[in-house]
XYZ file of C-alpha atoms in Angstrom:
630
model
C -94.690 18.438 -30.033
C -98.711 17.666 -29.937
C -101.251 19.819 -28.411
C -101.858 17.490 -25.135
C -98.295 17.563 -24.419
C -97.783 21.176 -25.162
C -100.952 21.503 -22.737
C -99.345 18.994 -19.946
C -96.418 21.041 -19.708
C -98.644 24.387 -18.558
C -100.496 22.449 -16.026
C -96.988 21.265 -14.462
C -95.308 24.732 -14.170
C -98.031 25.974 -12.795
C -98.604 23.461 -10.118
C -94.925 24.640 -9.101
C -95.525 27.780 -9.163
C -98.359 27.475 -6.878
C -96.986 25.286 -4.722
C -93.785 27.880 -4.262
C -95.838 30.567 -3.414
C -97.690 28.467 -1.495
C -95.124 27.362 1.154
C -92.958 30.671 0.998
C -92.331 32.034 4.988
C -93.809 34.931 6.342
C -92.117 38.042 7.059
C -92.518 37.245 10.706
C -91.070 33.866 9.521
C -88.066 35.397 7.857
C -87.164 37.431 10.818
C -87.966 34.859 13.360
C -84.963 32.627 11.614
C -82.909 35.660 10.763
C -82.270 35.909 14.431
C -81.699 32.369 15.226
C -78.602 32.590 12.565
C -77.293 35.307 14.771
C -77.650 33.330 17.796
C -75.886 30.479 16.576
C -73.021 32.473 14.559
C -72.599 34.288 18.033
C -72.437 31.030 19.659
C -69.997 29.568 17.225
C -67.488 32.577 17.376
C -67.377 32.359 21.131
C -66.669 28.419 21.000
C -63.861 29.497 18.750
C -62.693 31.902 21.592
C -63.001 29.964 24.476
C -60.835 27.121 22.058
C -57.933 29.268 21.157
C -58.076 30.517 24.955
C -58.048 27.119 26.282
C -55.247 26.364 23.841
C -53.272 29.753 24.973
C -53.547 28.320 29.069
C -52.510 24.719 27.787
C -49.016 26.289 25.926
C -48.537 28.705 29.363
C -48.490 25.717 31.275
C -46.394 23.512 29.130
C -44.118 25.805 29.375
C -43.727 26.935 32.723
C -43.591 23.241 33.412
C -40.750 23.521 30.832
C -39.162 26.158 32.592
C -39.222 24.513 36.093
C -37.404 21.333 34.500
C -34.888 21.667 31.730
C -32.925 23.613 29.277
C -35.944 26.339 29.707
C -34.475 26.995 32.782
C -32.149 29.154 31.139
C -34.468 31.164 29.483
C -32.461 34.724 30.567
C -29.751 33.155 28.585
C -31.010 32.454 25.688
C -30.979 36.352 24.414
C -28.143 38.533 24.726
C -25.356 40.260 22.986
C -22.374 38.612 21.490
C -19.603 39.901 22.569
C -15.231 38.759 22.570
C -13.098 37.666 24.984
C -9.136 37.831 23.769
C -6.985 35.429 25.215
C -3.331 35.685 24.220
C 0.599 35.329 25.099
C 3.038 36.164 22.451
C 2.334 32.380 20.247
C -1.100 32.534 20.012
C -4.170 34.819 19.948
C -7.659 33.095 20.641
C -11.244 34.611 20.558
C -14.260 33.592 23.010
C -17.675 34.374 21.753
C -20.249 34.640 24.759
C -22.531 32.856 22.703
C -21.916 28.965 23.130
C -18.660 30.254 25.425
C -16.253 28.752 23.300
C -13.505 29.686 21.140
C -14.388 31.099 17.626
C -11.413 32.119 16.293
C -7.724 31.302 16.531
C -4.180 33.165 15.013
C -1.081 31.291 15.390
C 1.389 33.949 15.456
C 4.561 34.706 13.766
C 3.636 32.373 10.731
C 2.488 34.250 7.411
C -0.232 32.890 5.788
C -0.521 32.191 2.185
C -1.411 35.961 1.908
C 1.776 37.538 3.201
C -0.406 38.224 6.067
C 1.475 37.781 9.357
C 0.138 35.805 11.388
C -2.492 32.390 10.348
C -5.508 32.098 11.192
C -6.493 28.648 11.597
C -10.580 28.851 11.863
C -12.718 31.766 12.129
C -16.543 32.605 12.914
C -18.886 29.775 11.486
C -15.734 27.835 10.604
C -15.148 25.760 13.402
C -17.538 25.030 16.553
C -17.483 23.095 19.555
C -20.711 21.877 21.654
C -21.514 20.081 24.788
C -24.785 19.064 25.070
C -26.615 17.691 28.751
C -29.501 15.021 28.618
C -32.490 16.323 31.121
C -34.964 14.677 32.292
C -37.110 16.332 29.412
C -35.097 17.906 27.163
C -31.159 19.117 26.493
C -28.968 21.725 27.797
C -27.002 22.844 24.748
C -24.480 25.484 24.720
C -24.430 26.525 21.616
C -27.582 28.129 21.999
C -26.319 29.929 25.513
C -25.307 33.415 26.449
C -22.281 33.286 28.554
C -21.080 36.320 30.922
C -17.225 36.307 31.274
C -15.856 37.149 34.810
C -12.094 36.185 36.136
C -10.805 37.517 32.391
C -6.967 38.474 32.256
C -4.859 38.513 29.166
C -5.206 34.340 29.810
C -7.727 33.454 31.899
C -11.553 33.859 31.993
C -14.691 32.004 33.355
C -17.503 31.911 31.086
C -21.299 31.705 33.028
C -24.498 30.630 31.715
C -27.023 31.596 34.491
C -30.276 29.070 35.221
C -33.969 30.387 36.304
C -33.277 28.706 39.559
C -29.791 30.349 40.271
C -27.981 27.255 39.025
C -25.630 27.773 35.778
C -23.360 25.842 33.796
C -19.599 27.365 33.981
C -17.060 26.888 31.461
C -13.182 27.868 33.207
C -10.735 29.005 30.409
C -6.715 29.286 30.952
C -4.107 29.606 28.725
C -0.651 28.219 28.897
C 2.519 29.509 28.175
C 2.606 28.555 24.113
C 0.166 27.123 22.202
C -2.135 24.977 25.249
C -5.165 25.843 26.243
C -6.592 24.596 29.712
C -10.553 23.930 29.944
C -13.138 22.855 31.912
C -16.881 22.148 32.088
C -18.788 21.953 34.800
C -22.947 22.646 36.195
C -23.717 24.339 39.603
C -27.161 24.188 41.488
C -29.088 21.674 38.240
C -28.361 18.143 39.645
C -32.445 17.851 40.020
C -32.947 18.553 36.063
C -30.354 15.566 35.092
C -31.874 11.803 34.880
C -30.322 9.636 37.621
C -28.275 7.627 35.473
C -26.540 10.720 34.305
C -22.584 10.591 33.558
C -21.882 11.534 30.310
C -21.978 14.469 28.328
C -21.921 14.843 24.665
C -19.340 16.651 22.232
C -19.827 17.684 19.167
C -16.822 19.603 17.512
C -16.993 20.443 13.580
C -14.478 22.406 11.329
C -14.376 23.393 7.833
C -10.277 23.016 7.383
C -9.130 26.077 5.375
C -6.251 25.840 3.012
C -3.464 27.491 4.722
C -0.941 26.655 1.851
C -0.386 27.790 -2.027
C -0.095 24.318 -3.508
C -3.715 23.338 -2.597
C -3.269 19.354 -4.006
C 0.018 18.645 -2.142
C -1.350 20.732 1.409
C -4.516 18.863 0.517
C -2.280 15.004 1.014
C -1.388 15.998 4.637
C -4.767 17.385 5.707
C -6.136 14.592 8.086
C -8.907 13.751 11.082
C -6.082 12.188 13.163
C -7.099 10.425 16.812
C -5.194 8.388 19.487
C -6.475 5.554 20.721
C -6.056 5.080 24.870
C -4.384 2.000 24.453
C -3.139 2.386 21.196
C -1.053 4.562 18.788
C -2.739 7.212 16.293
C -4.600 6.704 13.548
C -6.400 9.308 10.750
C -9.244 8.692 8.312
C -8.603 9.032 4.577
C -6.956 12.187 3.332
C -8.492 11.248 -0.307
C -11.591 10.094 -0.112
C -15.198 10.863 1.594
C -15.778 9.635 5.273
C -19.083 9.792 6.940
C -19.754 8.962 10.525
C -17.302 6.906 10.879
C -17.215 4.848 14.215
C -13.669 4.291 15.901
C -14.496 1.293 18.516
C -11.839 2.328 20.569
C -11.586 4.873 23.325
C -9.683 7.444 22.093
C -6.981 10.221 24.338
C -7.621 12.913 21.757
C -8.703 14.049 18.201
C -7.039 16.387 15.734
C -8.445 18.728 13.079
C -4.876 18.669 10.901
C -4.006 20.177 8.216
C -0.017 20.409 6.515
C 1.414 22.489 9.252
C -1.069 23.442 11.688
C -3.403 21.896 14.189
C -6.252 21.793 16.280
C -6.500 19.377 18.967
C -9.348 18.732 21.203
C -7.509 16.455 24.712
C -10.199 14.461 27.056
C -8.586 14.091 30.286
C -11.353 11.129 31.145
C -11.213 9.657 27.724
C -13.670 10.023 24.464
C -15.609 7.118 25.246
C -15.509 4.351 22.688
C -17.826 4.399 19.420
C -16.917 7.789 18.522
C -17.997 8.994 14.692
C -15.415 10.969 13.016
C -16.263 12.796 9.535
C -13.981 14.206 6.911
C -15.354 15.262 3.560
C -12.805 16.841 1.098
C -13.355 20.013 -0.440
C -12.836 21.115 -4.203
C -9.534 23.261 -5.357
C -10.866 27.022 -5.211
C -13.389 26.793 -2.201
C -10.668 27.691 0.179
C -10.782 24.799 2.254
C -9.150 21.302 2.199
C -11.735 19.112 4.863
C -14.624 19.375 6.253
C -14.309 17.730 9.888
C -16.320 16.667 12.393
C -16.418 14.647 15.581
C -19.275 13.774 17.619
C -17.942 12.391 21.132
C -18.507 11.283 24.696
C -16.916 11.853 27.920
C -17.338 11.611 31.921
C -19.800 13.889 33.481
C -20.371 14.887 37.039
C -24.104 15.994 36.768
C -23.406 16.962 40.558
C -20.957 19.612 40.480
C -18.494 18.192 42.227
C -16.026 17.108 39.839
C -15.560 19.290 36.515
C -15.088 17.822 32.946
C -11.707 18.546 31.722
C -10.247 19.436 28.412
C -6.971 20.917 26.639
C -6.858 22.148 23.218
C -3.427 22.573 21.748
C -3.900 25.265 18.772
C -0.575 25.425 17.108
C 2.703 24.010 14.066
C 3.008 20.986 13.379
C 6.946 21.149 14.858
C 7.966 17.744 16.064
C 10.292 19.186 19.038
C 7.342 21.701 19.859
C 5.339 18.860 20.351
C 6.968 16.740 22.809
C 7.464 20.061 24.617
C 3.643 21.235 24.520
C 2.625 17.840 25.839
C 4.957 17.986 28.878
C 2.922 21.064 30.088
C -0.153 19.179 29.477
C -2.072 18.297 33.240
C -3.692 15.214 32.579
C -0.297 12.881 32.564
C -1.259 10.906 29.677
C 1.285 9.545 27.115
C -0.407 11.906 24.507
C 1.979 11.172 21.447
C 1.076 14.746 20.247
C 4.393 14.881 17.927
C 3.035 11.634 16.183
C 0.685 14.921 14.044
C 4.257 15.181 12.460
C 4.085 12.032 9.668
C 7.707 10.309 9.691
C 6.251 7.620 7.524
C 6.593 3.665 7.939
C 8.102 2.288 11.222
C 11.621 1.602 8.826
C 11.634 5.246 7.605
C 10.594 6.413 10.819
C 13.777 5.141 12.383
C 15.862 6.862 10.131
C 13.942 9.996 9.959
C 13.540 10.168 14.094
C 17.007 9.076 14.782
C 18.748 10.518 12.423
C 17.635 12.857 9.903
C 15.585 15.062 12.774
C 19.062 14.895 14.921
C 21.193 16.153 11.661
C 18.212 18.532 11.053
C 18.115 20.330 14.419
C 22.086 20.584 15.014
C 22.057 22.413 11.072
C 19.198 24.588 11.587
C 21.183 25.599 15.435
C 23.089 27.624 12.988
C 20.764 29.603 11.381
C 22.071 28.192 8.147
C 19.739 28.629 5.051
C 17.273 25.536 4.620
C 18.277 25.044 1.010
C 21.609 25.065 2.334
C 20.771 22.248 5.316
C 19.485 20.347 2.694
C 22.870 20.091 0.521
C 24.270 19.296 3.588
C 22.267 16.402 4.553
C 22.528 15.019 1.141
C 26.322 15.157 1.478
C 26.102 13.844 4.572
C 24.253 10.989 3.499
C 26.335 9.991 0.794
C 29.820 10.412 2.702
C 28.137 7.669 5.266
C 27.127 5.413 2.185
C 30.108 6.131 0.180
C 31.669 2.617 1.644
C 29.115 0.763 0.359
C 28.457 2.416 -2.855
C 32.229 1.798 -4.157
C 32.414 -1.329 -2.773
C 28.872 -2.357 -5.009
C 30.432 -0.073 -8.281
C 33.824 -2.143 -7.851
C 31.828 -5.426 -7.967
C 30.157 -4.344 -11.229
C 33.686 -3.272 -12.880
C 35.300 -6.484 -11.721
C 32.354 -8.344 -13.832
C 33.304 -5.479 -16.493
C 36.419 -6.244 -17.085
C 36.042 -10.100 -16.864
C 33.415 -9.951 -20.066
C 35.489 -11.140 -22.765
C 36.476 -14.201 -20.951
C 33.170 -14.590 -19.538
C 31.749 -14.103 -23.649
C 34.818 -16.903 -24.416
C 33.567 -19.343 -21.395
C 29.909 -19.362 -22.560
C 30.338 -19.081 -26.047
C 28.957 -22.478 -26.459
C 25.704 -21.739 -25.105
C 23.685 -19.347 -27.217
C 20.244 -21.641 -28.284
C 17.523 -20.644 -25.839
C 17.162 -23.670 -24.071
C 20.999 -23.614 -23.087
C 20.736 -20.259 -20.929
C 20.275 -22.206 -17.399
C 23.860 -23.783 -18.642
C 24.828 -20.606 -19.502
C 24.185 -19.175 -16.033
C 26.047 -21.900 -14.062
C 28.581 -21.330 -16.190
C 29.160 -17.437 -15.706
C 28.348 -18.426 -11.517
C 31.337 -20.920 -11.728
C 33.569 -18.334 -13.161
C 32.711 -15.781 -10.824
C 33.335 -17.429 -7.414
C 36.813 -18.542 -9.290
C 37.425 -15.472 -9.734
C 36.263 -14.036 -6.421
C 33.199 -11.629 -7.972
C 29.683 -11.678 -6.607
C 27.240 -9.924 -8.949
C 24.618 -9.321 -6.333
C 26.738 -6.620 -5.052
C 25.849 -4.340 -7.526
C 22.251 -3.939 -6.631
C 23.115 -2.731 -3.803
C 23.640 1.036 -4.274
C 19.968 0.746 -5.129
C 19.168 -0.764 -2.115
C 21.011 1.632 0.046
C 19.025 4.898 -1.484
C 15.612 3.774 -1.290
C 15.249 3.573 2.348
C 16.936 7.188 2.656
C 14.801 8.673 -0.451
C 11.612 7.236 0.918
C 12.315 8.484 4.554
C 13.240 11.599 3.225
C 9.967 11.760 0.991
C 8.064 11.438 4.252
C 10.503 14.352 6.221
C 10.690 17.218 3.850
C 7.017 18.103 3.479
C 6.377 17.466 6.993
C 9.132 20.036 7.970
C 7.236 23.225 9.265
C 10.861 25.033 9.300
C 10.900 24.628 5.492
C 8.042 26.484 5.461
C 8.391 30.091 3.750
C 11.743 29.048 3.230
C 13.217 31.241 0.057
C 16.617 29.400 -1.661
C 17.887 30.978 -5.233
C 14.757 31.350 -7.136
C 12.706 29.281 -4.625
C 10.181 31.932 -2.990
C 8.866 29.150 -0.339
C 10.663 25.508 -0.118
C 7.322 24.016 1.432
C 5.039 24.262 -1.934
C 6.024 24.225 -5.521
C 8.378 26.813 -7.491
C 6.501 27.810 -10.790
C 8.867 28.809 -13.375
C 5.260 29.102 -15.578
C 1.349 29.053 -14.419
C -1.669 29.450 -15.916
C -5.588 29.565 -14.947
C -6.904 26.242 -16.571
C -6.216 22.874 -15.376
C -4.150 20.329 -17.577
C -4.719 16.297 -16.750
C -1.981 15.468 -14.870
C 0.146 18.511 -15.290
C -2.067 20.771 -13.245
C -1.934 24.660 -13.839
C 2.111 24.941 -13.388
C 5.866 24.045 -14.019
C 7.982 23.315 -11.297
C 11.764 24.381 -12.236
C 12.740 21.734 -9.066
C 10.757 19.077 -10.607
C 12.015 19.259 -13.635
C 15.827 19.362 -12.575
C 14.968 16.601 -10.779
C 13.710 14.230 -13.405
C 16.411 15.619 -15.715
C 19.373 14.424 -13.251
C 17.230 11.543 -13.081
C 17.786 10.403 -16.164
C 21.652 11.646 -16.493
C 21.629 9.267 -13.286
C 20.127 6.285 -15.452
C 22.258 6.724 -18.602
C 25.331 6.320 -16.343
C 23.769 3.157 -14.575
C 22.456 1.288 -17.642
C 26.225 2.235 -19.321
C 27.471 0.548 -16.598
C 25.394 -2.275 -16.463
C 25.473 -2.822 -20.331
C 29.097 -2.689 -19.952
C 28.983 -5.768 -17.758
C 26.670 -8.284 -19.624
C 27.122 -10.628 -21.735
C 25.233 -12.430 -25.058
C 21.311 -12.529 -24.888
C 21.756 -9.974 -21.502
C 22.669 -7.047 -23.868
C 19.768 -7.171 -26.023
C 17.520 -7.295 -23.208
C 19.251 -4.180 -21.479
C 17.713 -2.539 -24.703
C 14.051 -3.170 -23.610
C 15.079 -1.804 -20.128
C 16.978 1.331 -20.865
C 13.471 2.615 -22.213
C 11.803 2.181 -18.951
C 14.163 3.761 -17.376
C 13.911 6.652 -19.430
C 10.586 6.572 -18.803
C 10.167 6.757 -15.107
C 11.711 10.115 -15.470
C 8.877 11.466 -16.882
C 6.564 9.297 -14.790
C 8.289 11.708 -12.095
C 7.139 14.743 -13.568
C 3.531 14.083 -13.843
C 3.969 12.735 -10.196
C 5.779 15.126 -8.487
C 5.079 18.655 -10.075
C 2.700 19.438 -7.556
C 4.694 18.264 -4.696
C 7.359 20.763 -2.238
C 9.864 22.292 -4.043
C 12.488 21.554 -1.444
C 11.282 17.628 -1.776
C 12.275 18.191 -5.522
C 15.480 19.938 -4.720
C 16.481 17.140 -2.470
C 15.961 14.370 -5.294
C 17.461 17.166 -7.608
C 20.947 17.311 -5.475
C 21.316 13.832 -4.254
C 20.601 12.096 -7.735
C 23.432 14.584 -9.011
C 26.014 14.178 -6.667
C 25.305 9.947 -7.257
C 25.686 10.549 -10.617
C 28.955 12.417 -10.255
C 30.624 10.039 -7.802
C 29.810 7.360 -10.198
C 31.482 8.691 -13.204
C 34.062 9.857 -10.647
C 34.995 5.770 -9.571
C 34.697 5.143 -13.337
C 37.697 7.391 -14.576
C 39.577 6.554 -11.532
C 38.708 2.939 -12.103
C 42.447 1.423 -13.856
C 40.749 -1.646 -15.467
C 44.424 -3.544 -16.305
C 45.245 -3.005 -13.011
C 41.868 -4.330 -11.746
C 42.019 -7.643 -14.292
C 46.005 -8.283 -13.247
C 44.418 -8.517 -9.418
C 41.428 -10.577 -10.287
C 43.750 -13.097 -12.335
C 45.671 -13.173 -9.224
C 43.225 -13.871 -7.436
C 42.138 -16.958 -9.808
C 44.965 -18.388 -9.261
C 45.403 -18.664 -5.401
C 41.447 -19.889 -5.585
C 43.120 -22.597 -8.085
C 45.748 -23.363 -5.658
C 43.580 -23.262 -2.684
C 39.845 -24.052 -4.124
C 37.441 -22.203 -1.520
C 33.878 -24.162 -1.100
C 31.289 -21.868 -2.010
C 28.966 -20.489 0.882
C 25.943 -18.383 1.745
C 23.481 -16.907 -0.359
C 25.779 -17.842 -3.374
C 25.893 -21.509 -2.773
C 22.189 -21.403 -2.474
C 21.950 -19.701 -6.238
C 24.210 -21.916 -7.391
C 22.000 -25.335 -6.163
C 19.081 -23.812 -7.724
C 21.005 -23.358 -11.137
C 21.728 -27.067 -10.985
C 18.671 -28.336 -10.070
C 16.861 -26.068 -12.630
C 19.299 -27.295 -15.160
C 18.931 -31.067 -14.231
C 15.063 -30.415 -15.065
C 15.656 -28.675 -17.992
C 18.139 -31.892 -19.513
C 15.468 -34.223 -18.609
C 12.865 -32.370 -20.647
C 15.003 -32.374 -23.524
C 15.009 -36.274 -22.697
C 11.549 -36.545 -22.153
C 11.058 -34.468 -25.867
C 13.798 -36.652 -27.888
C 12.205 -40.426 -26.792
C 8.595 -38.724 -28.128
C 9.654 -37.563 -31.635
């Protein structure tokens, strides 16, 4: 840097400093605007006063306009002490908390629990919930939120008030029946002016996490369902497997159940849930406790004047089929509730036989206080004296086609290339109607035990009186019978052996060997060899069984166990009673008075036989058709 700039850069700074000290205030100055800080910081603060006192007056009045309008009216009850009202007769004990008025928990008595406890408890505290909730004009009355006083309270009634600012109140009247009903209804006194003119419904929100009442968590888990009945219909339940969210049922609906295996909860509108109600039913995971979370969010009629009360019942109780039809005859409302329809009887088929038979034979055995194992023996005996008819009539149709074989192997001889088995077949039919032998009749002892085994499939674990059930080394015929457990879970084996199951498949397959020996003993050429591929699957299903049904009720698999061995044993019973000379000397008898007197063949047969022909008249013009191209 030069001398003139070094010299220009004095003269700036002190210009600047000049001009500073120049222009600097007073002292008077200073003070003067000292003060007029304070002034205006004064003034500010009491702006910011005045605002939050303004804003103070603006939430007073909101809410005593609140107050004179809506839910605000019940501003005394919205504090208070919870307290419990006990309503019980010698079925069932139910709690009322004060707060929301309803009931919070519920013991079905005289039924242990998984815990050797002795009665159940089906919900408890925060586990289940019911709530009506009231449109105002402004905003909602909702009872949850409430403090009820209880007046009127016996050992089965009480009345349950919520008291309003302007001495209305919303009452909720409580009386239980002699079992397992409970009587209830809604109504408001003195708050018609609050409600929007077009007023007349009411809201209802019930919600339930499902607790596992059961040991065999998976199986209870199968017959835990949201179940509803439509007005105009029959019942229906959302998915017991998977996840359902706000689902809407279009119909109007009598009344919705929170089920689980053996017990229920049932919520009864006598107006009717109005239609487009959401139902909700999430499963839970193995350990948690619970099987379902539930919920139902509903409407129904209400009477914003007073007049006329909202009613409900709430049957709290088994799963008993004959309880059922019993509870619903004490119901008030004179609906065709359909209550025992919570007791699964399976397809309308198997329903049949379960409700007009198996129940029938059920109830006069259990009338004598016989053991359930041992009402079980006897309605598999019972079942197979009333099929016995059939079932020899079917195994003597098989053993006449046994003991006609070698001529049968002697008549068809001739027709062992491939594309000669249609031939074949006519053949064999031809021989059979001379000799008076249909071979459909020995599918039919299959046909005759499916219908029972899949009715009784949907009866046994839907039986509440198998329930704690003990039978030889069976602790409880309602859940499975480990003979081994351990903590971790296996893929498709689970964390247990069932001793039922595996009796079960293991007189499953003595059943098989004994069928496919008779079958095998009955066909002829080509049909032999094939019998080879098919005795393996059969050997198989057994153990298809086992992965199947080791979770499921041990009385279930004691059934299946029983029945497939007393089938067995009749079977090898007709085949050592079974003279086979004697047999072929009455069939050859037979041939000959169909020689004498040729019968035309009818029915299903003739029909078989037509289709053989026609299949085979194809068949030689293919051949034709093949010989003119090479």
């Amino acid at each position: 840097m030069n001398k003139n700039n070094t010299i220009g850069f004095v003269l700036i700074i002190l210009v600047l400093l000049t001009f500073s000290w120049y222009n600097q205030p007073s002292a008077e100055e200073i003070a003067a605007q000292r003060k007029q800080d304070s002034v205006a910081t004064a003034m500010r603060q009491k702006a910011e006063e005045a605002e939050k006192i303004a804003d103070i007056t603006k939430k007073a009045q909101a809410l005593a306009e609140i107050q004179s309008d809506s839910t605000a009216l019940f501003f005394q009850a919205l504090s208070g002490q919870n307290r419990q009202v006990v309503l019980k007769n010698d079925k069932v004990e139910l709690t009322l908390d004060t707060k929301g008025g309803v009931v919070k928990k519920a013991k079905v008595l005289g039924f242990k629990d998984r815990n050797e406890a002795k009665d159940v408890t089906l919900f408890e505290g925060n586990d289940q919930n019911l709530n009506f909730m009231l449109a105002g004009k402004t905003t909602n009355i909702i009872t949850s939120d409430l403090y009820f006083t209880p007046t009127n309270m016996t050992d089965s009634t009480v009345t349950m008030t919520a008291l309003a600012g302007n001495g209305g109140a919303v009452i909720l009247d409580y009386k239980l029946g002699r079992d397992y009903m409970l009587h209830m209804s809604f109504r408001t006194q003195g708050l018609s002016g609050i409600f929007a003119p077009n007023c007349k419904e009411m809201d209802v929100v019930w919600n339930e996490k499902c607790r596992q009442q059961e040991k065999g968590f998976t199986f209870e888990n199968r017959y835990a369902t949201l179940t509803y009945k439509e007005k105009d219909g029959g019942t229906d339940y959302l998915s017991e497997t998977s996840k359902k969210e706000n689902e809407e049922i279009e119909e109007a609906l009598d009344w919705v159940a929170f089920k689980n295996q053996f017990f229920s909860a049932v919520l009864i509108s006598k107006d009717d849930f109005a239609a487009n109600s959401r139902m909700t039913s999430i499963p839970q995971e193995k350990g948690s406790g619970y099987l379902k979370q539930y919920e139902a969010k509903m409407k129904t009629a209400f009477d914003p004047t007073g007049n006329k009360p909202t009613e409900f019942e709430m049957f709290i109780g088994p799963n008993d089929f004959r309880l059922l039809q019993d509870v619903e005859e004490e119901s008030a409302f004179g609906k065709d509730l359909e209550l025992q329809q919570l007791v699964y009887l399976g397809w309308p088929l198997f329903r049949i036989i379960n409700r007009w038979f198996t129940l029938y034979v059920f109830d006069w055995l259990t009338g004598f206080g016989m053991n359930m194992g041992i009402v079980l023996i006897i309605i598999t005996l019972l079942l197979k004296f009333i099929t016995f008819p059939m079932v020899k009539k079917s195994y003597m149709s098989s053993a006449k086609m046994r003991v006609l074989k070698p001529k049968l192997e002697e008549a068809t001889k001739q027709y062992d290339k491939p594309e000669d088995q249609m031939m074949k077949q006519q053949a064999m039919m031809a021989l059979y109607s001379k000799y008076g032998v249909s071979p459909l009749s020995g599918c039919l002892p299959m046909l005759i035990q499916m219908p029972i085994w899949i009715a009784m499939f949907n009866f046994v674990p839907n039986a509440i009186q198998l329930r704690g059930e003990s039978f030889l080394w069976i602790n409880d015929l309602s859940t499975y019978d480990p003979i081994w457990e351990w903590n971790t879970n296996i893929w498709l084996i689970g964390d247990h052996l069932s001793l039922t199951c595996i009796l079960f498949c293991v007189s499953n397959i003595l059943y098989s060997m004994i069928s496919m020996r008779q079958q095998k003993d009955q066909m002829v050429g080509q049909q032999a060899e094939q019998m080879k591929m098919m005795q393996w699957m059969m050997y198989l299903m057994p153990v298809m069984f086992f992965f199947m049904f080791n979770d499921y009720s041990a009385g279930l698999n004691f059934y299946y166990f029983i029945s497939l061995f007393f089938s067995a044993a009749i079977m090898w019973t007709l085949r050592k009673t079974t003279n086979d000379e004697k047999l072929l000397a009455i069939l050859e008898a037979r041939y000959k008075e169909n020689q004498n007197n040729p019968k035309k063949t009818s029915g299903l047969a003739a029909r078989l036989e037509a289709m053989q022909k026609q299949a085979a008249e194809i068949q030689r013009q293919q051949r034709e058709l093949q010989n003119r191209k090479k």
